Coordinates of C-alpha atoms and ligand atoms in Angstrom, one line a residue:
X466 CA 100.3 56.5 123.9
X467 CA 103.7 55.2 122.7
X468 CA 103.9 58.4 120.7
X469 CA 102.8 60.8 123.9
X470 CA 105.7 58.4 125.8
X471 CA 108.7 59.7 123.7
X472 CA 107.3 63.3 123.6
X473 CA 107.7 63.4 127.6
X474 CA 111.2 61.5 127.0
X475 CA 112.7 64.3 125.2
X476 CA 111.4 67.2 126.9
X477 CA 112.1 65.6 130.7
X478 CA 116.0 66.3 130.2
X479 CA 115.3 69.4 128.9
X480 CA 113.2 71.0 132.1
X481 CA 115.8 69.4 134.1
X482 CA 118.5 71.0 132.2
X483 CA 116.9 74.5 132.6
X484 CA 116.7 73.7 136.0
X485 CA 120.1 73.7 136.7
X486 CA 121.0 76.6 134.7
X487 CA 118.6 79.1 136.8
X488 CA 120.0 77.2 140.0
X489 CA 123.5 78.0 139.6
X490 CA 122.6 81.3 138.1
X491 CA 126.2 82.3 136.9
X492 CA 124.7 84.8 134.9
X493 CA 126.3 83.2 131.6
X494 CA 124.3 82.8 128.8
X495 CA 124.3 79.5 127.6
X496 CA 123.9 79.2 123.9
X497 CA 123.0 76.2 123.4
X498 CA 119.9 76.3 125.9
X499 CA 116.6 77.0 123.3
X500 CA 113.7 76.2 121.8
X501 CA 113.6 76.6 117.8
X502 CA 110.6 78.6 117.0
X503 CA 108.9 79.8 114.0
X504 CA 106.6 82.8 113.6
X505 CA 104.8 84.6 110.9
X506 CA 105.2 87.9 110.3
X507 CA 103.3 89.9 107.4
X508 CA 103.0 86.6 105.6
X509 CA 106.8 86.0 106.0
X510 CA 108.3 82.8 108.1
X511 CA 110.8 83.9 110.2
X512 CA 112.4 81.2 112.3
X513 CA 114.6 82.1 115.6
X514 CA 116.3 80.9 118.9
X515 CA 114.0 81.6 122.1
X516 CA 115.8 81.8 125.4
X517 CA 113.4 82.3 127.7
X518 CA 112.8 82.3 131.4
X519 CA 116.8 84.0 132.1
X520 CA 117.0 85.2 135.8
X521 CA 119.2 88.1 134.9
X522 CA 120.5 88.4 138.9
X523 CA 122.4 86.5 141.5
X524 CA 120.2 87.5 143.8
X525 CA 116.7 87.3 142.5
X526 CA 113.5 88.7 144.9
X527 CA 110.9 87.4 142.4
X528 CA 111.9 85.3 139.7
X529 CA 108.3 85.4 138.2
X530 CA 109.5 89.2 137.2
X531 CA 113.6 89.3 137.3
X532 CA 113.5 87.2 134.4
X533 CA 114.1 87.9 130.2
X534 CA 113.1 86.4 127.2
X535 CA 116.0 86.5 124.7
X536 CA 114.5 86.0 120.9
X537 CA 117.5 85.7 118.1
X538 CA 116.8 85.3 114.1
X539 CA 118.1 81.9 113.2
X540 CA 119.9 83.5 110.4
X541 CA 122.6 84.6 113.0
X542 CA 124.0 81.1 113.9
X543 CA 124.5 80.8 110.3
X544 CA 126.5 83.7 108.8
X545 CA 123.1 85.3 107.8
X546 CA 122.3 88.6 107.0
X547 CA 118.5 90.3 107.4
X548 CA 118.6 93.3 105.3
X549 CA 121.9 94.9 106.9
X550 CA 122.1 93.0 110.0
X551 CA 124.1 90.1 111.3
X552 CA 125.6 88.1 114.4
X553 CA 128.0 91.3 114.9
X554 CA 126.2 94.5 114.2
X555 CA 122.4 93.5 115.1
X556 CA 121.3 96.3 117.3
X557 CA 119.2 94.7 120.8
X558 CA 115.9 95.9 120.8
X559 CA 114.9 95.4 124.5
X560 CA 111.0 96.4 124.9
X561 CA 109.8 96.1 128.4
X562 CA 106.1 95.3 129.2
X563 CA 106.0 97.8 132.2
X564 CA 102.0 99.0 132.6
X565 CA 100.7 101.1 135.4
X566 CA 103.8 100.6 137.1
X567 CA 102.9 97.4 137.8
X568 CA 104.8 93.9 137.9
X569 CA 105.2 92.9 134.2
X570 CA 106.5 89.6 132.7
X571 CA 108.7 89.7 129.9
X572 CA 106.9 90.2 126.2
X573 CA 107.1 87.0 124.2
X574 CA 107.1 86.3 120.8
X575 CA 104.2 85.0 120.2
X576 CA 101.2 87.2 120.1
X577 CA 99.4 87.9 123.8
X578 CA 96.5 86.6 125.0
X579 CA 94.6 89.7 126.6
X580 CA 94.5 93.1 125.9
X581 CA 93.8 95.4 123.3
X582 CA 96.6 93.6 121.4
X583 CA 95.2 90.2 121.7
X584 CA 96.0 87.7 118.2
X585 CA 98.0 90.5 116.6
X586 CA 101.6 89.9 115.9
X587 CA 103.7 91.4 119.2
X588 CA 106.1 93.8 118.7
X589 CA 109.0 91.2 119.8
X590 CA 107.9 89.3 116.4
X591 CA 108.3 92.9 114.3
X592 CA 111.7 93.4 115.4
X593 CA 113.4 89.9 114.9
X594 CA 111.3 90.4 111.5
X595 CA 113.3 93.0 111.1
X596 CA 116.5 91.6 112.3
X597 CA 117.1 93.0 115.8
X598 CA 117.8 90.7 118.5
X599 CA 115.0 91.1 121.1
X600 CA 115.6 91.1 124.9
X601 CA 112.2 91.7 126.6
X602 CA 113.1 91.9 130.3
X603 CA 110.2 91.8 133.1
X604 CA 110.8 94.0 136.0
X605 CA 108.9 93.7 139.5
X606 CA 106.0 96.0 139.9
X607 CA 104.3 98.0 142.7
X608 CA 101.9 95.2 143.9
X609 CA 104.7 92.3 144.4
X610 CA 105.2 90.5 147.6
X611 CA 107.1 88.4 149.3
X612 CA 105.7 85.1 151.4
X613 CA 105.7 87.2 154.7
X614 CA 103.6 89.7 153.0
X615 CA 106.3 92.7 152.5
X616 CA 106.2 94.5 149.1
X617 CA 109.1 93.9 147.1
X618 CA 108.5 95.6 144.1
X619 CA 107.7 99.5 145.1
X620 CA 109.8 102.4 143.9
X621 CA 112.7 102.2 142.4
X622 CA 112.9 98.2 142.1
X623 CA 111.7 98.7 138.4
X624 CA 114.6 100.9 137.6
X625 CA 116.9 98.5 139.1
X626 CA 115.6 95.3 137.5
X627 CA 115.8 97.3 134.0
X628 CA 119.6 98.0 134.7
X629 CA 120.2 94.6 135.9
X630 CA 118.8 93.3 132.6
X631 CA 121.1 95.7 130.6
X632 CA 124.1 94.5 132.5
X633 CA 123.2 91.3 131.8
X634 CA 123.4 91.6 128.1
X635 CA 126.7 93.4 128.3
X636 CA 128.2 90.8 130.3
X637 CA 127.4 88.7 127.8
X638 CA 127.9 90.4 124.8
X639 CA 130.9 88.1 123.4
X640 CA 128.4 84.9 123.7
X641 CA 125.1 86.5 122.0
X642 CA 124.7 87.0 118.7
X643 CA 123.7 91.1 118.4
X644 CA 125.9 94.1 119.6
X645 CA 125.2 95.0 123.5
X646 CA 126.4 98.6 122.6
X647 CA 123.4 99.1 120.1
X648 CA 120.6 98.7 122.9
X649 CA 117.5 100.4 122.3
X650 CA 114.8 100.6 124.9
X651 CA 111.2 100.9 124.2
X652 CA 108.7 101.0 126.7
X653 CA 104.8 102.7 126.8
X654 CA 103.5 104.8 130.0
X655 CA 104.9 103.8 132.9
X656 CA 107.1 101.5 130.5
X657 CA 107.6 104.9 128.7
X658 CA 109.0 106.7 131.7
X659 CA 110.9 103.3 132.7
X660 CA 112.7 104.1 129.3
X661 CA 113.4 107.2 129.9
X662 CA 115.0 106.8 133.2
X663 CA 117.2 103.7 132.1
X664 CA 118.6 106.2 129.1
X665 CA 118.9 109.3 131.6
X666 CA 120.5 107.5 134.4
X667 CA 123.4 105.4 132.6
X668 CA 125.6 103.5 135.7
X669 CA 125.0 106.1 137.8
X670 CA 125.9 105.3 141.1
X671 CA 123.2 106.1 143.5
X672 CA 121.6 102.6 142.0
X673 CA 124.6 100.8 142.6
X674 CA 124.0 99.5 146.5
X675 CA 120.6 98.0 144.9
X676 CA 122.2 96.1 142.1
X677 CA 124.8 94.9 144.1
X678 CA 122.3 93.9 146.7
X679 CA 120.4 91.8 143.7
X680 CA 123.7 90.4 142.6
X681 CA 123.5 91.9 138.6
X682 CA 126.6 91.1 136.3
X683 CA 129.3 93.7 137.0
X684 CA 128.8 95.5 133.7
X685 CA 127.6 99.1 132.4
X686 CA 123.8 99.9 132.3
X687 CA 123.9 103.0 129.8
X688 CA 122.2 102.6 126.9
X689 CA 122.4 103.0 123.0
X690 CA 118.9 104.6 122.2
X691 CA 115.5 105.4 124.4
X692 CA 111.9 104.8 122.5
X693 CA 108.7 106.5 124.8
X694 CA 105.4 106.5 124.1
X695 CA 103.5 108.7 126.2
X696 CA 106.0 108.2 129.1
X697 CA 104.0 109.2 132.7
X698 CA 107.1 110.4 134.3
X699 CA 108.7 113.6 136.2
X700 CA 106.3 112.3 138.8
X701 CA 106.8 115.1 141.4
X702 CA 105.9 117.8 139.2
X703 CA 103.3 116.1 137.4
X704 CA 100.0 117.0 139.5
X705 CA 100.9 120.8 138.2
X706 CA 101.7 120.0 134.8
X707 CA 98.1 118.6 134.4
X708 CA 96.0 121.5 136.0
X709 CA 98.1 123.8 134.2
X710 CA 96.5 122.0 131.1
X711 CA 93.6 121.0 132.5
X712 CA 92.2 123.1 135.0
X713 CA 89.8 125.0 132.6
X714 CA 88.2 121.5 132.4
X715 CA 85.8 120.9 135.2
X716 CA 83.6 118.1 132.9
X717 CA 85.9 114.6 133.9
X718 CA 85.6 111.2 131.9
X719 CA 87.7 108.8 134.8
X720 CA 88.6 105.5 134.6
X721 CA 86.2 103.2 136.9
X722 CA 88.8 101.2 137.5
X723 CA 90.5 104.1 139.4
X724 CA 94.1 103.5 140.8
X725 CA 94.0 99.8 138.2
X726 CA 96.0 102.3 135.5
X727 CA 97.1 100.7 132.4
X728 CA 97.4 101.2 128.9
X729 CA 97.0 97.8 127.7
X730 CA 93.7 97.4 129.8
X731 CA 90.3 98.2 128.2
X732 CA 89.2 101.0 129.4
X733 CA 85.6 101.6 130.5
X734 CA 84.9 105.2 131.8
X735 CA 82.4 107.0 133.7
X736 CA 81.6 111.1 133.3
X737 CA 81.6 113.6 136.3
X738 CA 81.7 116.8 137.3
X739 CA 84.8 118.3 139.4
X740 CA 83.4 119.5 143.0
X741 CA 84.0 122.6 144.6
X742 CA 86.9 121.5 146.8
X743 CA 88.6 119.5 143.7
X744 CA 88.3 122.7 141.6
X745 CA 90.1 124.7 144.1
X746 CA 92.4 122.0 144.4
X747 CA 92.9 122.5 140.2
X748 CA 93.7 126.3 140.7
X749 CA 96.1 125.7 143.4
X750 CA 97.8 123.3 141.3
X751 CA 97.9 125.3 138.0
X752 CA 99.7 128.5 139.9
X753 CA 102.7 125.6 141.2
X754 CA 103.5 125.0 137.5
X755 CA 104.9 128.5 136.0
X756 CA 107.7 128.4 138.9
X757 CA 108.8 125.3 138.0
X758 CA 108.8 125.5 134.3
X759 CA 110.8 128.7 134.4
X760 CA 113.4 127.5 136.9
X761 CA 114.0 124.6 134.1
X762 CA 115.2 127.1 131.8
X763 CA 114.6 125.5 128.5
X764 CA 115.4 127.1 124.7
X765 CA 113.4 126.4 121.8
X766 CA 115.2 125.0 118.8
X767 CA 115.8 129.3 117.7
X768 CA 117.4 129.3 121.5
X769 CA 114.5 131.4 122.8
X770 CA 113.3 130.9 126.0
X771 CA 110.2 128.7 127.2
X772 CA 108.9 130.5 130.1
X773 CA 105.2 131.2 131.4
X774 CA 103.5 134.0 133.4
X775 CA 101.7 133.4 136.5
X776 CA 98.2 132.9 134.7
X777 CA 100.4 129.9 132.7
X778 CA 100.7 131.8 129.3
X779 CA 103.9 132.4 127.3
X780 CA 106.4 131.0 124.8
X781 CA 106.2 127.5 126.5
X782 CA 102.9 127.1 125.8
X783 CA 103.0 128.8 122.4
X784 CA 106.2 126.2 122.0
X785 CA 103.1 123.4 122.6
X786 CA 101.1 124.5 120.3
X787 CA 103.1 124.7 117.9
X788 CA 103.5 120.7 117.9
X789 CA 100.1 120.7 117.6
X790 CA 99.8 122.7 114.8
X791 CA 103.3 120.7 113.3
X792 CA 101.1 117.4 113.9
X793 CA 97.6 118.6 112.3
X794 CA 99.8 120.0 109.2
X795 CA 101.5 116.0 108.8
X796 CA 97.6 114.9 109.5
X797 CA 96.2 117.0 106.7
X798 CA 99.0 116.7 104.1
X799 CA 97.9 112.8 104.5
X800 CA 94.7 113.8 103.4
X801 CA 93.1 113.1 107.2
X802 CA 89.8 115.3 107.0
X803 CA 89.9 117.8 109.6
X804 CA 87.2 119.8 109.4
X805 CA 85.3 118.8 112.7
X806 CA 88.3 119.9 114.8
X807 CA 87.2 122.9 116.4
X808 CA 90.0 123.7 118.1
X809 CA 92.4 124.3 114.9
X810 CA 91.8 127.0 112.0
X811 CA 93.0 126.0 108.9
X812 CA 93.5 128.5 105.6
X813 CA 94.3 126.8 102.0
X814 CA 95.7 123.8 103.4
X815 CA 97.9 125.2 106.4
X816 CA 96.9 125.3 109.8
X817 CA 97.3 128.1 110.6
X818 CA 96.1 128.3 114.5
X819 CA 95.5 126.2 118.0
X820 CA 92.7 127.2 120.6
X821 CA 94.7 125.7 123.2
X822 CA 91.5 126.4 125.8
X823 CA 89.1 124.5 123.1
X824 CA 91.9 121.8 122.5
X825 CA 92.1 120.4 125.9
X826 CA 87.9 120.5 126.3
X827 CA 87.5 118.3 123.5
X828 CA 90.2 115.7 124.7
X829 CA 88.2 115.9 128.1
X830 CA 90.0 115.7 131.8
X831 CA 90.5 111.9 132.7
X832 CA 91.6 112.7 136.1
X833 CA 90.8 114.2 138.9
X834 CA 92.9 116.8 140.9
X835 CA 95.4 116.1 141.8
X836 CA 96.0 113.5 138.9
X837 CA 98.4 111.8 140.3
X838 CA 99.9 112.4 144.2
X839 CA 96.4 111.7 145.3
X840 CA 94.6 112.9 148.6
X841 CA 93.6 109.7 149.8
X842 CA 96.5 108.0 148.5
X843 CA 94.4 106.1 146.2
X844 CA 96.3 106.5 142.5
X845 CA 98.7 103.9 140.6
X846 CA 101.6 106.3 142.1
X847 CA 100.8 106.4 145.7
X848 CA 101.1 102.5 145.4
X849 CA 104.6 102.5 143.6
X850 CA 106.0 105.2 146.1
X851 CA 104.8 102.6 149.2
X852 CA 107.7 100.7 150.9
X853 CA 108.2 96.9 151.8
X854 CA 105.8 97.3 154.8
X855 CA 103.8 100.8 153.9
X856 CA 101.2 100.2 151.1
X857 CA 101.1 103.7 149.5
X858 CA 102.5 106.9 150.5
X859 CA 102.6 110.9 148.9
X860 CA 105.6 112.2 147.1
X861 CA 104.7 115.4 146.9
X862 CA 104.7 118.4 148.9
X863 CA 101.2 119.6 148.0
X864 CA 100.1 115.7 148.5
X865 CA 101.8 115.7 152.0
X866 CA 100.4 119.0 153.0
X867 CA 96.6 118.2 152.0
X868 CA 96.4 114.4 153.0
X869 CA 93.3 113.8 153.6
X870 CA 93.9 110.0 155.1
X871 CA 97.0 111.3 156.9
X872 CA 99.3 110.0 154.9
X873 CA 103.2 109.5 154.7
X874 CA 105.9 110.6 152.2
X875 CA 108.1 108.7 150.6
X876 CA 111.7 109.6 150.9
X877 CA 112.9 112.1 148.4
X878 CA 116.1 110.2 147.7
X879 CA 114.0 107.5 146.3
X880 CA 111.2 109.8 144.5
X881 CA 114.8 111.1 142.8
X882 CA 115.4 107.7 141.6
X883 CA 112.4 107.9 139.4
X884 CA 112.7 110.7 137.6
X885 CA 114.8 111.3 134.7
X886 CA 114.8 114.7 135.1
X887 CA 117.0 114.2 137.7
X888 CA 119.6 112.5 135.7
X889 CA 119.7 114.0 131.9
X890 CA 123.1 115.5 131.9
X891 CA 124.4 114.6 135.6
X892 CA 127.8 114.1 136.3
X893 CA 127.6 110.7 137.1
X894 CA 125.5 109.5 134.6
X895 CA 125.9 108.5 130.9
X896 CA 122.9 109.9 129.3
X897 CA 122.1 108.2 126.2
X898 CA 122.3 110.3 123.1
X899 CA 119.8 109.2 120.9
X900 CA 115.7 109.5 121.9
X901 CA 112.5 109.3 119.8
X902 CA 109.2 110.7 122.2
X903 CA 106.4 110.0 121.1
X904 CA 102.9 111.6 122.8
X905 CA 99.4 111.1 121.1
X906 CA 97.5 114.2 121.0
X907 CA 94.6 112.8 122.8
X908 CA 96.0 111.3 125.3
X909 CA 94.8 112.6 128.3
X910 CA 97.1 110.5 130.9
X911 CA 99.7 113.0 131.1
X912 CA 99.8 116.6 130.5
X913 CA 102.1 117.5 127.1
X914 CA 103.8 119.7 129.0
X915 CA 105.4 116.6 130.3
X916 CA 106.8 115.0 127.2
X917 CA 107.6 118.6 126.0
X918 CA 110.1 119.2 128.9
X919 CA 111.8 116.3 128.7
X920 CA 112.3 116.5 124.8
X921 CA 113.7 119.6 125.5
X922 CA 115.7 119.4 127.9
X923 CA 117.6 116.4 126.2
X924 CA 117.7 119.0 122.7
X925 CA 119.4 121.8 125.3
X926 CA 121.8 119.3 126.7
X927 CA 123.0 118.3 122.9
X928 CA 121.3 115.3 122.7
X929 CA 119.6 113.7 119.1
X930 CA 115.7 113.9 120.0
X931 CA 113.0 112.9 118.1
X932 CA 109.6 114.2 119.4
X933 CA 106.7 114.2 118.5
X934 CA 102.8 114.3 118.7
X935 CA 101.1 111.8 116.5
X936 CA 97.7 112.9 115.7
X937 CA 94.6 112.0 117.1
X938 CA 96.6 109.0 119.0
X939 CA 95.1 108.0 122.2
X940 CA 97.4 107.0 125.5
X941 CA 99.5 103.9 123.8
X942 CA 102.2 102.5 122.1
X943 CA 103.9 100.8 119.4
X944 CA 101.3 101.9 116.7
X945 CA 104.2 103.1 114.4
X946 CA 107.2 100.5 114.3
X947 CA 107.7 101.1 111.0
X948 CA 109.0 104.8 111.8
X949 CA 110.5 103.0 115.4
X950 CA 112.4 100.9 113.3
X951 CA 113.4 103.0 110.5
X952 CA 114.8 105.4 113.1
X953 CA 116.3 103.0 114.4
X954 CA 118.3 101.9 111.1
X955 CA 119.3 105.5 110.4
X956 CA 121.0 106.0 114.1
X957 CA 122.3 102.5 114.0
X958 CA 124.4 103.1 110.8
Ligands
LIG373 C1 99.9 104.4 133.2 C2 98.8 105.2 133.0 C3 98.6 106.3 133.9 O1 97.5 107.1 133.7 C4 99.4 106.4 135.0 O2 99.1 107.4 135.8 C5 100.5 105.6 135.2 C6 100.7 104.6 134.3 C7 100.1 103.3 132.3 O3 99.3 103.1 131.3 O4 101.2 102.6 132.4

């Protein structure tokens, strides 16, 4: 009892002194406010500062999600070094946890509880392992509300509570161990596309009235360096992008869980056929995508151009098969057996084709058309293009035009907001120069055509892109820190 008495003792003035620093919410990072925590990491004890629970905003809406957990190796209070890293030149690896485009709370150290990663060492415990300093910021999601009921977390709050984070961190730069101009964003899916938009879109101004509104540090948001796994952006031209690769495919294996998207959920599936009406739907869909893709005007690294004909054949899609074949090749010369893919021909060791048609039958359709502005409003991105009072709305003119629940649109202005296609290269914006894509190639989420044209549009804009499509990878992330990090070493030098 005595013993249990002194514990409380020394953690009461503790709470209460966290207390007062989220009260007056300055939005200066006090040092000497931590816990000293130790972690194991491949065997190795790594021991660092956690800062957790920082409202990065003046203004918060939700400070469940407009928070950050700040990790730092303990080394960098001390003069230390980890391999070539220290207090000054420690790049900021800032993962968000952004699934489904839902509310997320900032990743921890320690490992997670649920999920397909449950037990394993996070990600966070990798990188200050490997002596970044790890910001994980949460970000408000398409489901948060407010007491009287009004959603406070649709379209583009994400964005926003993402740049408000970055400010943060610049803002403070001088009173952090780690270098706010080294920041490297990672994110998976809708954390993917999150990443994406926060490199595309550096302090561009049309966010401005919403981070002022929020009260974030008055500081830059561009970034040092975007990491995507499978990012489910472009959201407005998505719906095409899939029936262009999927409309062939009238055999579907959909998530039961329907508009309850996620990456990090288990994912329990149930087979169907597509009907009449959605196969029409598909065709419809597919024709969109050619006008589009050609209007984007894209060069292959040789400078030819990507373009497709009306029935969706050409050098864009010979461009995507190519990265398949690329991929098989790295699979193969690892000594992967490939002999029950139907889909690829291989001669002596080189592949030397892609059935493109046979590729996407043997990944299977996951959704159903269209994939993602659905008719009844029922997907993940309905929900996040909803406003404060409307639940879910389309954003798309096909979605508008076919509603079958009578449905609203949500305001172009803020489907723009989204999409980092609408950023890469704009006047106002400092797009970040360094990107590693990454897109498994059997993940079904997206189509690759996707992936491909944002890759490639960053290459054509002079950007330093590495892109690519792991093998046999389903629709996740983080599986490859090692070459994350790595690349990350070589572009911090
Ligand atoms: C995610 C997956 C999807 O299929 C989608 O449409 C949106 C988000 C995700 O895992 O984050």
């Amino acid at each position: 009892f005595n013993q249990l008495a002194s514990l409380s003792l020394i953690t009461l003035p503790l709470i209460a002194q966290a207390d007062t620093v989220v009260n007056k919410n300055d939005l200066t990072f006090n040092a000497n406010q931590y816990t000293s925590q130790i972690i194991q990491v491949n065997g190795q004890e790594i021991k660092y500062r956690a800062y957790e629970h920082i409202v990065y905003v003046k203004n918060p809406v939700d400070t469940q999600y407009q928070q950050m957990n700040i990790y730092i190796p303990e080394a960098y209070f001390a003069n230390g070094q980890i391999g070539s890293y220290n207090a000054q030149n420690a790049p900021i690896f800032l993962p968000n946890s952004i699934g489904g485009y839902m509310p997320a709370e900032p990743a921890t150290a320690t490992p997670s509880l649920k999920g397909p990663k449950a037990g394993k060492t996070s990600t966070v415990a990798y990188a200050l392992a490997h002596g970044y300093v790890v910001a994980a910021p949460g970000a408000r999601g398409r489901t948060t509300q407010n007491t009287d009921g009004q959603y406070t977390g649709k379209a583009p709050a994400a964005i926003v509570d993402l740049k408000a984070a970055v400010r943060y961190l610049r803002h403070n730069d001088a009173a952090m161990p780690g270098n706010a101009e080294k920041i490297i964003s990672n994110g998976t899916s809708a954390g993917g596309a999150m990443s994406a938009l926060l490199g595309a879109s550096g302090n561009h101004s049309d966010y401005e009235p919403a981070l002022k509104a929020l009260g974030a540090a008055n500081a830059r948001d561009d970034i040092f360096a975007v990491s995507a796994y499978c990012p489910i952006t472009n959201l407005e031209n998505t719906d095409a992008a899939y029936e262009w690769q999927f409309a062939g495919v009238t055999a579907y294996k959909k998530m039961m869980m329907g508009n309850m998207i996620d990456f990090r959920m288990e994912r329990k599936e149930v087979a169907g056929t597509l009907t009449v009406a959605e196969i029409k739907t598909a065709k419809d869909l597919k024709t969109r995508f050619p006008g589009y893709l050609n209007g984007l005007k894209l060069r292959d690294e040789k400078g030819e151009l990507l373009t497709l004909n009306a029935a969706g054949n050409g050098t864009f899609k010979e461009h995507i098969t190519s990265l398949l074949m690329s991929s098989a090749q790295k699979a193969l010369n690892k000594g992967t057996d490939l002999s029950n893919t139907p889909w690829l021909t291989i001669h002596n060791g080189q592949v030397v084709s892609v059935d493109f048609d046979q590729y996407v039958k043997t990944i299977t359709r996951l959704k159903t058309p269209p994939a993602f502005d659905a008719l009844d409003l029922s997907s993940g991105e309905n929900d996040l293009f909803g406003t404060s009072t409307i639940k879910a709305q389309h954003f798309t003119a096909f979605g508008q035009a076919n509603s079958r629940v009578n449905g609203t649109s949500a305001d172009p202005a803020i489907v723009k907001l989204m999409n980092p296609m609408s950023y890469i290269g704009a006047a106002q914006s400092i797009t970040t120069k360094n990107w590693r894509i990454r897109h498994g190639t059997t993940d079904r989420d997206t189509s690759l055509a996707i992936s491909a044209i944002l890759a490639t549009t960053l290459k054509n804009q002079g950007k330093n892109v590495d892109y690519a499509l792991p093998w046999n990878v389903p629709h996740s992330g983080d599986y490859d820190l090692d070459e994350l990090f790595a690349w990350i070493d070589q572009i911090s030098q």
